[in-house]
mmCIF file of C-alpha atoms and ligand atoms in Angstrom:
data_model
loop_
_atom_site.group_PDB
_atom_site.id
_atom_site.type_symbol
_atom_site.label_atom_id
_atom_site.label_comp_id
_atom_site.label_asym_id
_atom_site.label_seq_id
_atom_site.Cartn_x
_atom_site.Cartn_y
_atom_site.Cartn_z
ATOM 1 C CA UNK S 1 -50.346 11.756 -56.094
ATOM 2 C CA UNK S 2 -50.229 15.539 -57.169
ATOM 3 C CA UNK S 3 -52.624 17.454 -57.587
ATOM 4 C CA UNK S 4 -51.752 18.185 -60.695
ATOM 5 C CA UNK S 5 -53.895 15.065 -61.764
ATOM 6 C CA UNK S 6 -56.558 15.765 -60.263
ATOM 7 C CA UNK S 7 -57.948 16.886 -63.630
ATOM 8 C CA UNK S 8 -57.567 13.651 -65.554
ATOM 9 C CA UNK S 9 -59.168 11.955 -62.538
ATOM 10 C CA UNK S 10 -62.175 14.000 -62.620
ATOM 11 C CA UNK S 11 -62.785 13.920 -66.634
ATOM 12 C CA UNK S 12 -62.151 10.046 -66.194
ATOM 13 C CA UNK S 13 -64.885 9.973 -63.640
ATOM 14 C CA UNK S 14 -67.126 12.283 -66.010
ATOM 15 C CA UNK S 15 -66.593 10.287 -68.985
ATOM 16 C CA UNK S 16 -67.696 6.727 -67.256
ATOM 17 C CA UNK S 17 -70.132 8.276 -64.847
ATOM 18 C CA UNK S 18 -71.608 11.920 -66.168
ATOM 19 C CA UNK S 19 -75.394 12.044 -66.446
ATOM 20 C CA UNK S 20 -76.797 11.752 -69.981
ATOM 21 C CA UNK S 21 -79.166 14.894 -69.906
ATOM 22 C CA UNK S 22 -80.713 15.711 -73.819
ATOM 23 C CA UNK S 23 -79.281 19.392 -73.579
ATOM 24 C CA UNK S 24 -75.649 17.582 -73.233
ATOM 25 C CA UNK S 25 -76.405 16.521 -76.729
ATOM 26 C CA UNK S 26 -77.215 19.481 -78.806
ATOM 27 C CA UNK S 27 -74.581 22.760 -79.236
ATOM 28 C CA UNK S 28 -77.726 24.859 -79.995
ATOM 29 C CA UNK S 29 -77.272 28.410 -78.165
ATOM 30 C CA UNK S 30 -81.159 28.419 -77.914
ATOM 31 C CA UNK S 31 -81.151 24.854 -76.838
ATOM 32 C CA UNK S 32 -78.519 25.776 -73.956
ATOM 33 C CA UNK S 33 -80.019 28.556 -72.621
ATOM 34 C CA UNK S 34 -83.807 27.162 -72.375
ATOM 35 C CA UNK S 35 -81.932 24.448 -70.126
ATOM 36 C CA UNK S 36 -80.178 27.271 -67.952
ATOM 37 C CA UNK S 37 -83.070 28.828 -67.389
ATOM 38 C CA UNK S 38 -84.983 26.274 -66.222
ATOM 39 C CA UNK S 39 -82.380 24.458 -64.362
ATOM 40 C CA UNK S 40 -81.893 27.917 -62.139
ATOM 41 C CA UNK S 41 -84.561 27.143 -60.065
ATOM 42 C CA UNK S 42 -85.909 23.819 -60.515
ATOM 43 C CA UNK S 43 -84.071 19.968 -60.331
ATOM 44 C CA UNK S 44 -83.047 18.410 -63.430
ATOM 45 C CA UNK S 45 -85.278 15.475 -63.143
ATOM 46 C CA UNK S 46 -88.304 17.878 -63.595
ATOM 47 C CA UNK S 47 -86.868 19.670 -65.746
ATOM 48 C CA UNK S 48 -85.696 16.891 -68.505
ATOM 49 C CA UNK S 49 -89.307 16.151 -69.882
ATOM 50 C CA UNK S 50 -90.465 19.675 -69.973
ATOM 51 C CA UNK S 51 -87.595 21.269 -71.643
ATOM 52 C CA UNK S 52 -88.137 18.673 -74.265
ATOM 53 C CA UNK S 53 -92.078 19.841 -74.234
ATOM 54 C CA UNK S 54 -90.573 23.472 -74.453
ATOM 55 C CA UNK S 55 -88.307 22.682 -77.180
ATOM 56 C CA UNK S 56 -91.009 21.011 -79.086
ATOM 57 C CA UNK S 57 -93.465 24.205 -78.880
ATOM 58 C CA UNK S 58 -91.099 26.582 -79.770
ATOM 59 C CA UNK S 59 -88.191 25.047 -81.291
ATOM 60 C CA UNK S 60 -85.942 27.993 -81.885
ATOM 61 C CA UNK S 61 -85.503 31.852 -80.381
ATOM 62 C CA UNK S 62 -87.486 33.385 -83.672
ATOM 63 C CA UNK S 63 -90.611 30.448 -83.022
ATOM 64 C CA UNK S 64 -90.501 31.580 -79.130
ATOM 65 C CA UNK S 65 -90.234 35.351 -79.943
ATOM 66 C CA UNK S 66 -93.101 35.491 -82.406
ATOM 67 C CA UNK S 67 -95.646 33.078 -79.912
ATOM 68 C CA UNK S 68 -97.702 35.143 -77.644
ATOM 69 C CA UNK S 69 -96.511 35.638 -73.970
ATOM 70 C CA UNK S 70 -99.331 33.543 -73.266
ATOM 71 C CA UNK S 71 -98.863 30.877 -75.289
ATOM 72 C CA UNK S 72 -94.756 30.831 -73.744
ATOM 73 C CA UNK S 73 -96.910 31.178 -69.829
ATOM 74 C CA UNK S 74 -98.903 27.990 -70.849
ATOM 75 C CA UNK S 75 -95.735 25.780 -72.744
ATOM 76 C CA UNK S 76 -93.617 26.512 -69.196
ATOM 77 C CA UNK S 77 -96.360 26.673 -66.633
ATOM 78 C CA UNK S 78 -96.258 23.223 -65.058
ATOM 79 C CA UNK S 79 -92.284 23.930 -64.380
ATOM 80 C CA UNK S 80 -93.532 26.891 -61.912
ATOM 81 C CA UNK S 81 -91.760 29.354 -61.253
ATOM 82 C CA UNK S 82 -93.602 31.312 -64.228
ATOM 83 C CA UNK S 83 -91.490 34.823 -64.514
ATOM 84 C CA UNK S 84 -88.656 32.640 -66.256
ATOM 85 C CA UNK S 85 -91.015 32.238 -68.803
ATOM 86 C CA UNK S 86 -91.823 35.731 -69.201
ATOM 87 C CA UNK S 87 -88.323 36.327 -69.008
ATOM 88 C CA UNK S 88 -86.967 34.451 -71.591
ATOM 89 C CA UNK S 89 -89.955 35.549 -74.336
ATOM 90 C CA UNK S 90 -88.483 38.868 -74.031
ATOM 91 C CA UNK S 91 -84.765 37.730 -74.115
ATOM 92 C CA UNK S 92 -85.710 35.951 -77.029
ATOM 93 C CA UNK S 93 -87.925 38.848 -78.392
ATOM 94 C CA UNK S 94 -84.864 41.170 -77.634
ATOM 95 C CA UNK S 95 -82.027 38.831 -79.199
ATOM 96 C CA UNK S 96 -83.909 38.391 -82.716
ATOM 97 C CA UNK S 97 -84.046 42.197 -82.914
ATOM 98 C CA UNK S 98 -80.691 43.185 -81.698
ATOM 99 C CA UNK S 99 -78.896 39.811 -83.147
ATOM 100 C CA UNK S 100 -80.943 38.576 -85.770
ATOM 101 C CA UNK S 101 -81.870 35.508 -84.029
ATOM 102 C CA UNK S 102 -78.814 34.234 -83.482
ATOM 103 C CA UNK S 103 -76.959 33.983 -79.759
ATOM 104 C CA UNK S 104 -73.501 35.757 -79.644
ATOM 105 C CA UNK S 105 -70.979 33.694 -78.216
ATOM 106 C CA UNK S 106 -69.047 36.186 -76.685
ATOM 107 C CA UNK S 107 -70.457 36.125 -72.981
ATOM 108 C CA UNK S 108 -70.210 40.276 -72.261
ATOM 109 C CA UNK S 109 -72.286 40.393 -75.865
ATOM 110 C CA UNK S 110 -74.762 37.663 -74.507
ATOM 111 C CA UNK S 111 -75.166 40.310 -71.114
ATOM 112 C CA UNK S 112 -76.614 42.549 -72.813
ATOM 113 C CA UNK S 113 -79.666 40.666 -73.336
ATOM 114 C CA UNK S 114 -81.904 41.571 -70.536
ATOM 115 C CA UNK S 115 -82.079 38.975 -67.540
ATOM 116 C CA UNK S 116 -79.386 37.213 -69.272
ATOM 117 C CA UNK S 117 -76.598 36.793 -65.897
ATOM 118 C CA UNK S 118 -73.284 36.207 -65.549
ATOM 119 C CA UNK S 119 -73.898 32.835 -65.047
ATOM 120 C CA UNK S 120 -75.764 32.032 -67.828
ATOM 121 C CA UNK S 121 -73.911 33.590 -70.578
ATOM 122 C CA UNK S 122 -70.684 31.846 -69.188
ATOM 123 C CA UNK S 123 -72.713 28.057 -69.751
ATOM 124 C CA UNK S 124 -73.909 29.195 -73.003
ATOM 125 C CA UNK S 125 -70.381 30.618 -74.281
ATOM 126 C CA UNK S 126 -69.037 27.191 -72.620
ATOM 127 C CA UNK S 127 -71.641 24.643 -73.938
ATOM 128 C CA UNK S 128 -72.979 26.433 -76.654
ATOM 129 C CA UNK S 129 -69.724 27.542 -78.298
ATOM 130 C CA UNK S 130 -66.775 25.762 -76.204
ATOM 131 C CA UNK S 131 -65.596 29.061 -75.227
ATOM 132 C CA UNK S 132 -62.722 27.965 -72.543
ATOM 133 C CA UNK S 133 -64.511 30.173 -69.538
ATOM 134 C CA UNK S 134 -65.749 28.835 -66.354
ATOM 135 C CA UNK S 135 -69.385 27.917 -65.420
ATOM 136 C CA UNK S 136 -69.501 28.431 -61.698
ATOM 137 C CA UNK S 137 -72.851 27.356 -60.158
ATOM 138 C CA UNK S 138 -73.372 26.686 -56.448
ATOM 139 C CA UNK S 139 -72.336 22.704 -57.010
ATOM 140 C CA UNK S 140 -69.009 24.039 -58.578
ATOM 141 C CA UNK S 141 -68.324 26.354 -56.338
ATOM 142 C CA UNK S 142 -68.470 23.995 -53.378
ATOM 143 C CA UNK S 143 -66.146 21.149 -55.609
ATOM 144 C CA UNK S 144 -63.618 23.997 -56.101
ATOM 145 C CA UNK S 145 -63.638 25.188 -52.457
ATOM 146 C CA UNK S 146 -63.092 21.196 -51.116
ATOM 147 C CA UNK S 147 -60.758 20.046 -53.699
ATOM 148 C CA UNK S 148 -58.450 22.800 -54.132
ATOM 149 C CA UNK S 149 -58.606 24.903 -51.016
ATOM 150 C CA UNK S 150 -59.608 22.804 -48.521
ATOM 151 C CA UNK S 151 -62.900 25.112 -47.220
ATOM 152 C CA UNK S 152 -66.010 22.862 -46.322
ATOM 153 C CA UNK S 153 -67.862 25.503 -46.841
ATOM 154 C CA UNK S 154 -67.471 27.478 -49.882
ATOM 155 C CA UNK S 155 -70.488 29.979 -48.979
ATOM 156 C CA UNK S 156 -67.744 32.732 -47.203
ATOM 157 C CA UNK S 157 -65.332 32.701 -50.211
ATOM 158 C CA UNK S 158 -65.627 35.937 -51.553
ATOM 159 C CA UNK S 159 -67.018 35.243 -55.691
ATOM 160 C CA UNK S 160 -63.580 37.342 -56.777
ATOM 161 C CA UNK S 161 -61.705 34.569 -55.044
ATOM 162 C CA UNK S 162 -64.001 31.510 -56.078
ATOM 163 C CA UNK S 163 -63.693 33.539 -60.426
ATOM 164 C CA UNK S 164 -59.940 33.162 -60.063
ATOM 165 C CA UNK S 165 -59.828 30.148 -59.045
ATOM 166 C CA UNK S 166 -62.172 28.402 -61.551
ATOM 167 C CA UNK S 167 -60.615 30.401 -64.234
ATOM 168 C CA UNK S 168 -56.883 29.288 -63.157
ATOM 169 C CA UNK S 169 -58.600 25.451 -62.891
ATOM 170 C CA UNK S 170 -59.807 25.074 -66.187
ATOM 171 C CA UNK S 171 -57.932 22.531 -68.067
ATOM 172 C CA UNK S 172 -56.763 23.953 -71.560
ATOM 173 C CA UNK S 173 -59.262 22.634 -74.299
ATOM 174 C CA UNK S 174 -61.319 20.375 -71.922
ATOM 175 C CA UNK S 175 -63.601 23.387 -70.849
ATOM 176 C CA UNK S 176 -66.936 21.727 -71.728
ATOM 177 C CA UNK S 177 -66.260 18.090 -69.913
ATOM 178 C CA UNK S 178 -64.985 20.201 -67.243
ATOM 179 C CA UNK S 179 -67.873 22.522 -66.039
ATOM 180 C CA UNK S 180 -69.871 19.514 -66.707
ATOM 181 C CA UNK S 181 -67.913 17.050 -64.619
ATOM 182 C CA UNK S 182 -67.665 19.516 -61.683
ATOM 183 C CA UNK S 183 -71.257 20.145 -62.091
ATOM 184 C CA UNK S 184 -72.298 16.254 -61.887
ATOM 185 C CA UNK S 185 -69.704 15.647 -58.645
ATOM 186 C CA UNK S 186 -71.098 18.628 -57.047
ATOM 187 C CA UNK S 187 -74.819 16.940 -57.333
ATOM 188 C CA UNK S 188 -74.145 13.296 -56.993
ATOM 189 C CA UNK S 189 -71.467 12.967 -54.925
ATOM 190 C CA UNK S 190 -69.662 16.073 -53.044
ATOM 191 C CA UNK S 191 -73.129 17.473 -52.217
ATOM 192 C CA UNK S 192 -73.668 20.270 -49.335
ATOM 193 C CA UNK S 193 -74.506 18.271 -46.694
ATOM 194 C CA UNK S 194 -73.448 14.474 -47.168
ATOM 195 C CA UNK S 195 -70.605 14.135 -49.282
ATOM 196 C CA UNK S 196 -69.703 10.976 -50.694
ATOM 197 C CA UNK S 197 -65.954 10.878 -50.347
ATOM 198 C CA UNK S 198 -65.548 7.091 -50.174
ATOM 199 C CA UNK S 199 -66.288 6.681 -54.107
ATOM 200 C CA UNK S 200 -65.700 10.236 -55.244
ATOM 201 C CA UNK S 201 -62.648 10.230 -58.026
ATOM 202 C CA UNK S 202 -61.050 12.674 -56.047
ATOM 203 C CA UNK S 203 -60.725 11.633 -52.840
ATOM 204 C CA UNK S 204 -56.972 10.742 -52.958
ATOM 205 C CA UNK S 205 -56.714 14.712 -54.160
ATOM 206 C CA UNK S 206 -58.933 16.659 -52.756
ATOM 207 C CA UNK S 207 -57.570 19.216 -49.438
ATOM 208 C CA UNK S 208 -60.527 19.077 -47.519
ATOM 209 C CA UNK S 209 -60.963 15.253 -47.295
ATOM 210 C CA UNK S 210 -59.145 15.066 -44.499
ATOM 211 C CA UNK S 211 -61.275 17.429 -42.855
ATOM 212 C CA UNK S 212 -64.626 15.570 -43.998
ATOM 213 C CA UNK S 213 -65.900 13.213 -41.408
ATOM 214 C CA UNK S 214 -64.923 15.629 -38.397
ATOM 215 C CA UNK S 215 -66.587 17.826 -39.945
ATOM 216 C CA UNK S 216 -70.519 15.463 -40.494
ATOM 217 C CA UNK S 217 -69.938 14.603 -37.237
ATOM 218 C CA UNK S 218 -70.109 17.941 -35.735
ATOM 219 C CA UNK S 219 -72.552 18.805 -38.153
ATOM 220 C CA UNK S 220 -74.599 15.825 -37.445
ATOM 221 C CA UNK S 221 -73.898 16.478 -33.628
ATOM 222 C CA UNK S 222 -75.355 20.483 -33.941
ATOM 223 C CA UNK S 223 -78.409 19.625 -36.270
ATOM 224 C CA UNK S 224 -81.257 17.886 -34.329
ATOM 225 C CA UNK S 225 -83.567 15.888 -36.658
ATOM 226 C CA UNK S 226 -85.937 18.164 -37.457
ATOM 227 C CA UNK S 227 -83.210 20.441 -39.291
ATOM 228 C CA UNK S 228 -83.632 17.584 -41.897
ATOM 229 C CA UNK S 229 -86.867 17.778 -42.303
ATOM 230 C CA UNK S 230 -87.393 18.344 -46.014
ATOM 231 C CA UNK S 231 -88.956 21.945 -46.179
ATOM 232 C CA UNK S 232 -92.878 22.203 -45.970
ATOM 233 C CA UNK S 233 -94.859 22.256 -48.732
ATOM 234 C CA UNK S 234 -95.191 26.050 -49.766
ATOM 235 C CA UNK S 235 -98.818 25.336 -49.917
ATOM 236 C CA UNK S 236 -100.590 28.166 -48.637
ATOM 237 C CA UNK S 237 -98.225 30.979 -49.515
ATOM 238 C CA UNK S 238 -98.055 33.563 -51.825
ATOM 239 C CA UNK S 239 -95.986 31.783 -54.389
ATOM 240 C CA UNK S 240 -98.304 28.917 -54.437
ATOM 241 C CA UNK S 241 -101.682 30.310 -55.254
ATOM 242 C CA UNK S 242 -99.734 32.662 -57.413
ATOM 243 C CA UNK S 243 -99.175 28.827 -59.193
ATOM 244 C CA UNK S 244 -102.617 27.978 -58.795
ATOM 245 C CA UNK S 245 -103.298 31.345 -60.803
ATOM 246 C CA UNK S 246 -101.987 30.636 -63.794
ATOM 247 C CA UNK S 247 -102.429 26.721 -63.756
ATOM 248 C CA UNK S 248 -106.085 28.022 -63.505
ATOM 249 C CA UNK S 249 -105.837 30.563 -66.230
ATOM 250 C CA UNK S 250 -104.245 27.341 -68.361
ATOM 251 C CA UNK S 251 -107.143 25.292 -68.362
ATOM 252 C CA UNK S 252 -109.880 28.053 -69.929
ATOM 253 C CA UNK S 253 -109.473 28.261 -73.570
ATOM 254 C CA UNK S 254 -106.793 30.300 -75.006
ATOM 255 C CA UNK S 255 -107.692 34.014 -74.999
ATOM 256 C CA UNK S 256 -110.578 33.442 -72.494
ATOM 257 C CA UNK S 257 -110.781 34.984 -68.978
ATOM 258 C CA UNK S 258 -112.125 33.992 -65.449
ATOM 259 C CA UNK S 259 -113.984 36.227 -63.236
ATOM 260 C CA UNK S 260 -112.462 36.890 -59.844
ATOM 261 C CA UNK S 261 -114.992 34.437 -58.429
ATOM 262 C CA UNK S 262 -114.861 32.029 -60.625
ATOM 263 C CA UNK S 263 -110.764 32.325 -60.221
ATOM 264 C CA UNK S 264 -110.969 32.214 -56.431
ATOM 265 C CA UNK S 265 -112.792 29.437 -56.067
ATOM 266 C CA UNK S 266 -110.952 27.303 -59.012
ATOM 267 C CA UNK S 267 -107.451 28.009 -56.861
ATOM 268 C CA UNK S 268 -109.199 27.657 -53.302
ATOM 269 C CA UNK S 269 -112.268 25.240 -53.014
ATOM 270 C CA UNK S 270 -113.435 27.189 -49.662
ATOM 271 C CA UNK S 271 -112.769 31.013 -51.210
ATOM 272 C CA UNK S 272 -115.528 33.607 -49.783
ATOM 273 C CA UNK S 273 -116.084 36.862 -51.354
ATOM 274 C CA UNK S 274 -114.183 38.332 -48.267
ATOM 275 C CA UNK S 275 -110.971 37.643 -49.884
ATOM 276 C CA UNK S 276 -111.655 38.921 -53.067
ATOM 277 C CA UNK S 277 -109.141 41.775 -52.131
ATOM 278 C CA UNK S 278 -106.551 39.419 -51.357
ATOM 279 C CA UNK S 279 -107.436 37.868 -54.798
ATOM 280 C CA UNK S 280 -107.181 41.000 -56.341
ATOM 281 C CA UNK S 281 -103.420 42.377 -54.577
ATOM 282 C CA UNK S 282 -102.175 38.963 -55.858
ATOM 283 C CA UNK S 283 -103.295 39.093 -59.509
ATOM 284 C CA UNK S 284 -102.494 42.792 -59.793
ATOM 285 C CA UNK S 285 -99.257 41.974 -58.594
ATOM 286 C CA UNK S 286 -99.076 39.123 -61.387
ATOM 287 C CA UNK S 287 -100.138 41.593 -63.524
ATOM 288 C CA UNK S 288 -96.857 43.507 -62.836
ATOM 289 C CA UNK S 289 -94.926 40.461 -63.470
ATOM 290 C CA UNK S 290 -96.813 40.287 -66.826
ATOM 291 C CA UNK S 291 -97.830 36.699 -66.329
ATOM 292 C CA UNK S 292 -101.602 38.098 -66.668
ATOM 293 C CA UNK S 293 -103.899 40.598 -67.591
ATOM 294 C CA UNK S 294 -106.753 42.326 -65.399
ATOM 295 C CA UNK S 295 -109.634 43.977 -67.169
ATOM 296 C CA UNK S 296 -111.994 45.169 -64.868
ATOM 297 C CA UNK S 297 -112.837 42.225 -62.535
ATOM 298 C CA UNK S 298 -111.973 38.948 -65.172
ATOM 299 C CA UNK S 299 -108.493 38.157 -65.428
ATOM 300 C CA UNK S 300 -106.600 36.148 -68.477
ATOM 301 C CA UNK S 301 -103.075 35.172 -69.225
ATOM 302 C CA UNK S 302 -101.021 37.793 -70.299
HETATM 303 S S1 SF4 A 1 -63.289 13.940 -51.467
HETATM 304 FE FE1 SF4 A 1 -65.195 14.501 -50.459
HETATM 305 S S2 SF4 A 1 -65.032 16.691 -50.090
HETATM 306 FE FE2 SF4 A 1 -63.460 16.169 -51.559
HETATM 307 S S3 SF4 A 1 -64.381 16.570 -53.544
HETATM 308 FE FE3 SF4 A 1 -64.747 14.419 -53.085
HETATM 309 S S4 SF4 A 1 -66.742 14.314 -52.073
HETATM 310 FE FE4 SF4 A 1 -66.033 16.447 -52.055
#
């Protein structure tokens, strides 16, 4: 079979198999990008119920640009990773005042929104506005690099290379099942480290098949068990009592503020005054971030 059809095989496979995510059925630009933003850093089983939460809070960019940045901190605290949220209040902020509210669908328009990357603009042209333009994540990348060049490993390719090639890939006037289809193969079944090519659509297709089994094996053969282990909790570092911060600064009322003892000891049951310091360098530097506010020695979401 050419590869030619290796299209049709993988919009097939999409159309019987493609995950039914809630963002999948709405066109709303605003919609889109509060997905893309939360799906940059965190799983899209987490993030399903709390981009509906989101959506519900502030339902379009004008209601999320008006709310407070701490109202935004509390809506899209228990997704972590907290400086999306302040990010996206001032994208939002930004786009009603330089667009009226509404998302451009032109993605070089959409990147001059602050924070706004190439990625993101390219899935909200795409999904948003079925702009015929790529949407190359990490999962797509690594479909591209197997199926039509042969490279187990897409993480070399130079991104010039991996541009072209999703841009000469795109099948005329199927852009939107397309990015989505790679996007679902490239987390369900031709993942980083255990591909499924015994029930992937493209196995009779794809160049680096061939390749794939030699290529666990070795893998398998180099990477003792421990390699697997799945990553230790981050409990202890910065990033997670940075968390514990502003979950902390969540549960007083709205507008209230904690002391720097009372803060210490609701994110660490054993804090001393010793580490008040330490307390201090990572609120100030939260403060930066403008996820909260410092006045004197109480602290409050920004
Ligand atoms: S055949 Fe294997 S390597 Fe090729 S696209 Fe499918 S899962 Fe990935």
């Amino acid at each position: 079979m050419s590869q030619e059809f290796l299209p049709d095989l993988l919009l097939a496979w999409y159309a019987r198999q493609g995950r039914d995510l809630p963002w999948r059925h709405t066109r709303d630009p605003y919609a889109i990008l509060v997905a893309e933003v939360m799906l940059q850093q965190t799983q899209v089983e987490r993030v399903v119920p709390r981009y509906r939460e989101f959506l519900a809070c502030f339902p379009s960019l004008e209601a999320l640009a008006a709310a407070s940045r701490a109202e935004v901190i509390r809506a899209w605290a228990p997704l972590g990773y907290n400086l999306r949220a302040v990010r996206l209040h001032a994208l939002a902020q930004q786009a009603v005042q330089e667009f009226g509210g509404h998302l451009p669908a032109d993605p070089q328009a959409l990147r001059r929104l602050k924070g706004l990357g190439p990625y993101t603009a390219a899935a909200v042209a795409c999904f948003a506005f079925d702009l015929p333009v790529p949407v190359v994540d990490t999962n797509v990348r690594r479909v591209l690099a197997r199926a039509l060049l042969g490279e187990v490993d897409a993480r070399h390719l130079p991104p010039r290379q991996v541009a072209a090639l999703a841009a000469q890939a795109l099948p005329a006037g199927r852009a939107y099942d397309w990015n989505q289809a790679l996007m679902d193969l490239g987390a369900t079944v031709c993942t980083a480290l255990q591909p499924a090519c015994a029930r992937c659509p493209l196995e009779r297709l794809c160049l680096a098949r061939p390749q794939m089994e030699r290529w666990q094996a070795a893998r398998s053969m180099r990477e003792r068990p421990a390699d697997y282990r799945v990553n230790s909790p981050f409990q202890g570092s910065s990033r997670y009592y940075r968390g514990r911060i502003v979950d902390a600064l969540r549960a007083v009322a709205e507008g209230a503020s904690l002391d720097l003892l009372a803060l210490g000891r609701a994110i660490k049951p054993d804090f001393e005054a010793a580490e008040l310091p330490w307390l201090l360098d990572l609120v100030q530097r939260l403060e930066r971030d403008g996820l909260v506010r410092v006045l004197a020695d109480r602290v409050m979401l920004a």
